[in-house]
XYZ file of C-alpha atoms in Angstrom:
557
model
C 0.046 0.021 -0.046
C 1.198 3.142 -0.937
C 1.903 6.074 1.754
C -0.948 8.122 0.505
C -3.138 5.474 0.257
C -2.422 4.372 3.798
C -2.991 7.571 5.224
C -6.424 7.878 3.727
C -7.371 4.707 5.077
C -5.879 5.439 8.223
C -3.928 2.278 8.657
C -0.992 0.149 7.555
C -0.615 -3.575 6.671
C 0.851 -5.612 9.488
C 4.626 -5.435 9.107
C 7.358 -2.800 9.020
C 6.667 0.907 8.789
C 7.265 2.237 5.145
C 11.002 3.221 5.273
C 10.411 6.665 3.122
C 8.762 7.820 6.784
C 11.593 6.498 8.813
C 14.427 7.639 6.581
C 16.273 11.093 7.107
C 15.530 13.535 4.331
C 18.317 15.771 4.997
C 20.686 16.892 7.943
C 19.291 20.587 8.127
C 18.384 22.152 11.405
C 16.167 24.670 10.318
C 13.553 22.188 8.493
C 13.612 24.085 5.442
C 12.976 21.194 3.259
C 10.505 19.738 5.304
C 6.745 19.395 4.646
C 3.831 18.955 7.206
C 2.893 15.724 5.271
C 6.316 14.209 6.426
C 5.150 14.228 10.050
C 1.762 13.589 9.282
C 2.373 10.636 7.833
C 4.581 9.180 10.491
C 2.306 10.297 13.011
C -0.559 8.263 11.095
C 1.879 5.379 10.677
C 2.016 5.448 14.548
C -1.494 5.003 14.756
C -3.129 8.274 15.137
C -4.871 10.966 13.224
C -3.143 14.476 12.609
C -5.437 16.728 14.172
C -2.770 20.120 14.702
C -1.026 22.035 12.467
C 2.608 21.392 11.805
C 4.296 25.207 11.612
C 7.508 24.743 13.922
C 11.029 24.360 12.604
C 13.904 23.008 14.505
C 14.709 26.368 15.768
C 11.324 26.825 16.679
C 11.419 24.067 18.914
C 14.751 25.097 20.281
C 13.716 28.443 21.281
C 10.496 27.138 22.801
C 12.538 24.451 24.883
C 14.376 27.345 25.967
C 11.377 29.395 26.728
C 10.117 26.608 28.937
C 13.026 26.751 31.183
C 13.371 30.538 30.673
C 16.988 30.721 32.014
C 17.835 33.073 33.652
C 14.238 33.840 35.042
C 13.700 30.171 36.148
C 17.017 30.473 38.282
C 15.915 33.853 39.926
C 13.032 32.433 41.607
C 14.430 29.761 43.031
C 17.821 30.921 43.976
C 16.726 30.689 47.627
C 17.198 27.409 47.830
C 21.000 26.909 47.065
C 21.809 30.490 49.057
C 20.199 28.643 51.947
C 21.849 25.387 51.510
C 25.288 26.546 50.982
C 25.802 29.893 49.262
C 28.008 30.543 46.100
C 29.166 26.914 45.905
C 25.912 25.173 45.304
C 24.665 28.141 43.200
C 27.277 27.968 40.655
C 28.718 24.276 41.035
C 25.228 22.855 41.821
C 24.464 24.443 38.111
C 27.068 22.780 36.562
C 26.514 19.596 38.000
C 23.003 19.288 37.327
C 23.389 20.925 33.690
C 25.758 17.960 32.897
C 23.369 15.304 34.158
C 20.528 16.962 32.859
C 22.404 16.669 29.214
C 22.631 13.138 29.844
C 18.722 12.808 30.609
C 17.902 14.840 27.342
C 20.219 13.037 25.152
C 18.426 9.649 26.158
C 15.056 10.825 25.828
C 15.987 12.695 22.335
C 17.147 9.157 20.945
C 13.773 7.443 22.295
C 11.654 10.496 20.789
C 13.635 9.741 17.330
C 11.671 6.650 17.052
C 8.551 7.659 18.431
C 7.923 11.147 18.198
C 4.365 11.977 19.246
C 2.594 14.308 21.905
C 2.243 11.325 23.977
C 5.876 12.004 24.714
C 7.516 9.618 27.342
C 4.182 7.961 27.796
C 3.853 6.705 24.332
C 7.554 6.001 24.279
C 7.138 3.540 27.175
C 4.041 1.794 25.805
C 5.680 1.151 22.545
C 8.793 -0.532 24.063
C 7.759 -1.881 27.279
C 7.296 -5.932 27.359
C 3.810 -6.828 26.137
C 2.947 -8.012 30.034
C 3.598 -4.724 31.454
C 2.987 -2.167 28.820
C -0.218 -0.925 29.801
C 0.309 -0.365 33.314
C 3.967 0.958 33.071
C 2.544 3.555 30.241
C -0.161 4.119 32.543
C 1.907 5.058 35.293
C 4.420 6.955 33.205
C 1.549 9.140 31.374
C 0.183 10.107 35.066
C 3.564 11.263 36.010
C 4.139 13.138 32.712
C 0.666 15.149 32.755
C 0.976 15.469 36.863
C 4.413 16.946 36.119
C 3.481 19.244 33.521
C 0.529 20.599 35.240
C 2.176 20.977 38.490
C 5.614 22.564 36.906
C 3.171 25.143 35.164
C 1.746 25.957 38.315
C 4.929 26.324 40.157
C 6.171 28.889 37.197
C 2.980 31.025 37.643
C 2.955 30.878 41.325
C 6.963 31.694 41.252
C 5.945 34.701 39.082
C 3.451 35.965 41.277
C 6.166 35.980 44.167
C 8.621 37.390 42.094
C 6.448 40.343 40.779
C 5.934 40.951 44.638
C 9.105 41.041 45.435
C 10.300 43.364 42.535
C 7.460 45.523 43.724
C 9.195 45.855 46.785
C 12.557 47.320 45.789
C 10.653 50.380 46.445
C 10.180 51.273 49.926
C 8.433 53.154 52.592
C 10.225 56.236 54.562
C 10.877 53.732 57.352
C 12.283 50.948 55.214
C 9.385 48.821 55.179
C 8.105 46.932 51.777
C 5.983 49.411 49.969
C 3.595 46.279 49.355
C 3.058 44.058 52.339
C 1.005 41.892 50.389
C -1.460 39.550 51.979
C -1.806 35.929 51.333
C -5.202 36.482 49.435
C -3.456 39.223 47.344
C -0.592 37.015 46.205
C -3.300 34.332 45.362
C -5.102 37.090 43.102
C -1.792 38.025 41.287
C -1.234 34.162 40.805
C -4.668 33.959 39.334
C -4.008 37.102 36.873
C -0.818 35.541 35.727
C -2.476 32.150 35.248
C -5.485 33.593 33.204
C -3.090 35.858 31.151
C -0.988 32.649 30.318
C -3.817 30.300 29.332
C -5.369 33.596 27.062
C -1.764 34.164 25.464
C -1.280 30.373 24.493
C -5.017 29.872 23.175
C -5.480 33.152 21.640
C -2.247 33.854 20.195
C -1.490 30.042 19.360
C -0.644 31.138 15.886
C 2.183 33.689 17.094
C 3.540 31.776 19.614
C 6.547 30.649 17.515
C 7.505 34.524 17.110
C 7.211 34.872 20.629
C 9.538 32.246 21.534
C 11.778 33.606 19.075
C 11.396 37.297 20.774
C 11.809 35.478 24.289
C 15.344 34.446 23.386
C 16.513 37.473 21.805
C 15.349 39.444 25.142
C 17.025 36.918 27.197
C 20.389 37.414 25.927
C 19.782 41.276 25.759
C 18.593 41.382 29.381
C 21.445 39.007 30.523
C 23.951 41.739 29.041
C 22.329 44.790 30.634
C 22.474 42.830 34.045
C 25.707 41.536 33.607
C 27.554 45.021 32.621
C 25.464 47.045 35.148
C 25.914 45.228 38.303
C 29.444 44.552 37.585
C 30.411 48.087 36.491
C 28.470 49.846 39.355
C 28.698 47.349 42.266
C 27.562 49.840 44.708
C 28.521 47.742 47.290
C 31.743 46.362 46.132
C 32.653 43.524 44.643
C 33.489 40.022 46.162
C 36.841 38.135 45.648
C 36.528 35.392 43.220
C 37.148 33.107 45.688
C 33.949 33.909 47.579
C 32.228 33.595 44.259
C 33.295 30.538 43.219
C 34.035 28.629 46.939
C 32.090 29.984 49.630
C 30.189 27.334 51.530
C 27.963 28.580 54.164
C 24.697 26.347 54.828
C 22.139 28.019 57.028
C 19.217 25.690 56.707
C 20.147 23.178 59.543
C 20.633 20.073 57.481
C 24.402 18.681 57.789
C 26.683 20.397 54.924
C 26.795 17.711 52.729
C 23.284 16.973 52.647
C 22.668 20.848 52.484
C 24.338 20.992 49.111
C 22.169 18.176 47.777
C 19.027 19.814 49.169
C 20.218 23.026 47.045
C 20.016 21.237 44.026
C 16.661 21.877 43.766
C 17.041 25.548 42.458
C 19.162 23.786 39.352
C 16.700 20.738 39.046
C 13.390 22.990 38.904
C 15.233 25.106 36.238
C 15.976 22.036 33.921
C 12.817 19.939 34.715
C 11.259 21.097 31.713
C 13.759 19.145 29.350
C 11.094 16.626 28.157
C 7.877 18.832 27.860
C 8.978 19.751 24.688
C 8.321 16.287 23.285
C 4.384 17.275 23.548
C 5.111 19.371 21.006
C 6.085 16.829 18.516
C 2.584 16.640 16.442
C 3.265 20.431 15.770
C 6.523 20.053 14.385
C 7.612 19.836 10.635
C 10.297 16.844 11.375
C 9.835 15.672 14.991
C 11.941 12.599 14.745
C 15.188 14.982 14.137
C 14.431 18.387 15.045
C 12.935 17.866 18.591
C 16.232 15.543 19.667
C 18.646 18.162 18.371
C 16.650 20.794 19.873
C 16.464 19.163 23.487
C 20.309 18.572 23.537
C 21.093 22.047 21.734
C 18.568 24.052 24.567
C 20.553 22.323 27.633
C 24.100 23.365 26.505
C 22.608 27.030 25.716
C 20.850 27.168 29.095
C 23.889 26.035 31.041
C 25.804 28.777 29.407
C 23.011 31.019 29.912
C 22.757 30.119 33.639
C 26.690 30.937 34.676
C 26.291 34.191 32.744
C 23.599 35.157 34.979
C 24.752 33.813 38.431
C 28.457 34.384 38.696
C 28.199 38.485 38.424
C 25.475 37.901 41.170
C 27.830 36.107 43.342
C 30.557 38.763 42.902
C 27.944 41.246 44.137
C 25.989 39.213 46.691
C 24.708 40.724 49.878
C 24.581 39.069 53.479
C 23.233 35.504 52.934
C 21.308 35.414 56.248
C 19.895 38.652 54.990
C 18.900 37.348 51.931
C 17.353 34.185 52.994
C 15.149 36.048 55.500
C 13.082 38.253 53.053
C 9.549 37.077 53.415
C 8.592 36.330 49.819
C 11.539 34.022 49.205
C 12.987 36.048 46.469
C 16.119 37.297 47.213
C 17.171 38.585 43.273
C 15.569 41.960 43.843
C 17.165 42.683 46.855
C 20.581 41.599 45.263
C 20.264 43.891 42.425
C 19.240 46.807 44.019
C 22.018 46.178 46.580
C 24.439 46.332 43.372
C 22.647 49.475 41.469
C 22.044 51.209 44.580
C 18.691 52.254 43.067
C 15.104 51.229 43.164
C 14.557 52.544 39.622
C 17.803 50.837 38.515
C 16.760 47.648 39.950
C 13.450 47.466 38.459
C 14.720 48.548 35.054
C 16.942 45.199 35.494
C 14.033 43.176 36.697
C 11.942 43.886 33.819
C 13.630 41.374 31.555
C 12.996 38.736 34.338
C 9.422 39.598 34.846
C 8.638 39.476 31.155
C 10.447 36.204 30.766
C 7.811 34.927 33.877
C 5.076 35.349 31.633
C 6.697 34.175 28.589
C 7.670 30.855 30.302
C 4.220 30.700 31.947
C 2.426 30.709 28.488
C 5.144 28.167 27.419
C 4.439 25.735 30.030
C 0.817 26.244 29.542
C 0.774 25.335 25.952
C 3.263 22.110 26.609
C 0.942 21.052 29.735
C -2.241 21.266 27.605
C -0.453 19.073 24.604
C 0.533 16.479 27.142
C -3.070 16.276 28.530
C -4.742 16.184 25.417
C -2.502 13.232 24.147
C -2.904 11.456 27.382
C -6.831 12.264 27.021
C -7.065 10.662 23.617
C -5.911 7.484 24.507
C -8.900 7.435 27.306
C -6.622 7.559 30.543
C -8.075 10.383 31.911
C -11.649 10.694 33.750
C -13.778 12.651 31.068
C -11.610 11.942 28.293
C -14.261 12.422 25.909
C -14.047 16.300 26.453
C -10.583 16.507 27.119
C -9.485 14.934 23.979
C -11.025 17.394 21.803
C -9.496 20.063 19.497
C -10.673 23.415 18.869
C -10.451 23.792 15.167
C -11.045 27.211 14.894
C -7.934 27.989 17.554
C -6.115 25.082 16.480
C -5.279 23.526 19.813
C -6.780 21.587 22.558
C -8.597 23.996 24.604
C -10.606 21.519 26.770
C -7.488 19.938 28.067
C -5.958 23.378 28.608
C -8.898 24.411 30.880
C -8.643 21.350 32.652
C -4.992 21.821 33.264
C -5.747 25.513 34.385
C -8.674 24.580 36.791
C -6.028 22.045 38.741
C -3.474 24.705 39.108
C -6.071 27.074 40.605
C -7.007 24.201 42.900
C -3.916 23.192 44.277
C -2.940 26.888 44.094
C -5.380 26.849 47.643
C -2.558 25.252 49.514
C -0.840 28.684 49.687
C -3.671 29.634 52.382
C -2.155 27.284 54.758
C 1.282 26.937 54.138
C 3.877 29.475 53.305
C 6.141 26.967 51.468
C 3.327 26.231 48.888
C 5.851 27.309 46.198
C 8.126 24.752 47.386
C 5.616 21.949 47.005
C 4.570 23.011 43.657
C 8.187 23.141 42.372
C 9.137 19.867 44.311
C 6.195 17.891 43.096
C 6.684 19.090 39.233
C 10.199 18.049 39.414
C 9.153 14.768 41.155
C 6.839 13.934 38.569
C 8.460 15.051 35.322
C 12.104 13.018 36.833
C 9.818 9.717 36.972
C 7.968 10.243 33.631
C 11.711 10.689 32.088
C 13.326 7.527 34.043
C 10.426 5.137 32.939
C 11.182 4.864 29.218
C 14.725 5.140 29.762
C 14.917 2.419 32.168
C 12.777 0.299 30.087
C 14.941 0.892 27.156
C 17.771 -0.545 29.356
C 16.218 -3.575 30.538
C 15.355 -4.348 26.898
C 19.248 -3.600 25.950
C 18.398 -0.661 23.986
C 17.537 -2.858 21.194
C 14.693 -0.377 20.063
C 16.750 2.647 19.304
C 19.282 0.846 17.310
C 18.397 2.540 14.124
C 17.262 5.717 15.535
C 17.602 8.984 14.114
C 19.373 10.811 16.997
C 21.727 7.642 17.971
C 23.722 8.133 20.949
C 26.095 5.255 19.846
C 28.508 3.902 22.578
C 27.809 6.812 24.905
C 23.841 5.486 25.063
C 24.830 3.139 27.867
C 26.378 5.927 29.626
C 23.963 8.516 29.648
C 20.963 6.286 30.411
C 22.902 5.262 33.278
C 23.624 8.541 34.412
C 19.879 9.740 33.729
C 18.486 7.099 36.020
C 21.149 7.316 38.855
C 19.937 11.146 38.806
C 16.128 10.106 38.820
C 16.760 7.589 41.941
C 18.729 10.283 43.805
C 16.121 13.141 43.100
C 12.775 11.927 43.635
C 13.566 11.318 47.721
C 15.660 14.204 47.566
C 12.920 16.603 46.713
C 10.752 15.382 49.089
C 12.805 16.888 51.646
C 12.200 20.283 53.379
C 14.194 23.140 52.415
C 14.833 23.629 55.886
C 14.916 22.574 59.534
C 13.239 22.849 61.973
C 10.104 21.595 60.366
C 6.766 23.591 61.379
C 3.118 22.890 59.991
C 3.608 26.108 57.861
C 6.941 25.390 56.388
C 6.625 21.429 55.672
C 7.419 20.742 52.256
C 4.096 19.216 50.594
C 5.671 17.746 47.625
C 5.034 14.507 48.870
C 1.325 14.913 49.675
C 0.505 16.640 46.309
C 2.539 13.470 44.719
C 0.287 10.951 46.764
C -2.843 12.578 45.820
C -2.005 12.482 42.055
C -1.112 8.837 42.377
C -4.025 7.899 44.326
C -6.332 9.415 41.512
C -4.587 7.738 39.080
C -4.731 4.344 41.031
C -8.194 4.512 41.695
C -9.082 5.341 38.049
C -7.318 2.451 36.868
C -8.959 0.221 39.306
C -12.251 1.044 38.676
C -11.998 1.578 34.778
C -8.556 1.448 33.477
C -7.588 -2.364 33.720
C -10.989 -3.247 31.993
C -10.995 -0.746 29.278
C -7.598 1.036 28.996
C -5.574 -0.544 25.923
C -2.967 1.971 25.326
C -2.250 3.926 22.421
C -4.470 3.030 19.404
C -2.918 1.409 16.445
C -3.738 -0.832 13.503
C -0.471 -2.765 13.635
C -0.688 -6.233 14.860
C 2.413 -7.887 16.204
C 2.154 -11.626 17.087
C 3.998 -11.251 20.408
C 1.598 -9.018 22.096
C -1.466 -10.428 23.353
C -4.824 -8.682 22.774
C -6.504 -6.277 24.977
C -10.508 -6.730 25.216
C -12.229 -3.640 26.555
C -15.453 -4.094 28.494
C -17.189 -2.458 25.186
C -16.129 -5.849 23.622
C -13.435 -3.888 21.061
C -10.304 -5.928 20.736
C -7.058 -3.617 20.548
C -3.516 -4.667 20.001
C -0.273 -2.401 20.218
C 2.087 -2.156 17.162
C 5.127 -4.462 17.579
C 8.203 -2.382 18.669
C 10.238 -4.631 16.265
C 8.394 -3.102 13.292
C 8.274 0.523 14.794
C 12.137 1.326 14.955
C 13.289 -0.025 11.788
C 14.923 1.811 8.841
C 16.608 0.502 5.903
């Protein structure tokens, strides 16, 4: 059957996928020779109907991936954690270490994505490479972790932006030295609501111009970085620290033992890089996802690592007293650091504007990615009420219902802030935990299966594959319990880390849904491919579904 005929009928005969869909067409990065039909043909072969428009090239994907992390904004909102758990050593060297680790994670995910490029991301990949006996449950667990991680990390970004905005306003103070806006809990929550609504509005109504916004964000970021770097080092109103201090000072004040304090401070870098795999959810809007998305993922990690150092090293040279910074009620030290460096509230707010704009753009990018992964999981019937959440709004060309579901969940979880001043720690922590687990599952399964499914990947790691996979899994086993820890001791009801509670909540909902409905009805990603090694799944409605054999999915000639 020809490719065109197969697409028209919506199925392929059993056996290997047509090699013209899997063979790389050209080594270009920008996708100039790519066409939307190439990605749609491959998506159809993977068992799905193309419902979204492919408008993004490699550079567009790389730019969006960059905006998802939004260095330096992502580092600015969580720098409190490494400052309290060690200071400059954790800020600088923690970032270097985690960036190197995440490069291995991105490379590992990129290799698998080059074989299975769908919006289902790590969830779909897990289903396709897992042994037949365990693929449904392993994909289900991975999918829920992936969706929960996308939603909670978006919540963390928007809530962090609210706290950051309040801190930025308070670079202006009253005559007695008090903050000009001593925001009440409900006021911060209202700011969070406004930012959340704005991010969703931009993502939904401006869907067609989002690639342009991402391009603008990259230019805006580096212009802002240069302005901050030059200004604070030249002015340095309070003087400059020595190189030994900026790169070697270690002063934990969190109450944790020194070694463990350094580890807890890694939440800063872990949070900023947690968006690594979120870009996979955009595969169905990319012209050549099998090659463009993996390249963009790895490229972005390298750019982010450099950008993060350019932002943080100057801050360490003009760092005020750490004890004063960690005592700031908002938990946002960067506005204070910049004001101290330039000696002016007006100067500080001018340097903060680039970061504030990035906060909104980051929230918009995360909102977009979260809606796509929620939609992809729902179209396979894995979420309660899937028939509503899997719908695509044809006028806006996006899954609007899934976006609204994600927004409502974020708002409901945001209410936690009324009971805990450390709510942001919970949001960022559970986001990192869930995304880390979801990234680890397909990598672990691939290793268990001796990496046989990525032998002919379009983005091959070759001999480095086992090393990158092992580093990624080691980080996952370390990071999950680490980010369940409170940021500092002693722990009170108001400062406890609620990340494990939120994580258990999501896990309980997913298990309950699987027990009551999923184990009888959930068949995994739909496909017409049938492999003899995979047992059929009969749903409660009497339908028989059978997943595509992995061996057929990964071949190229």
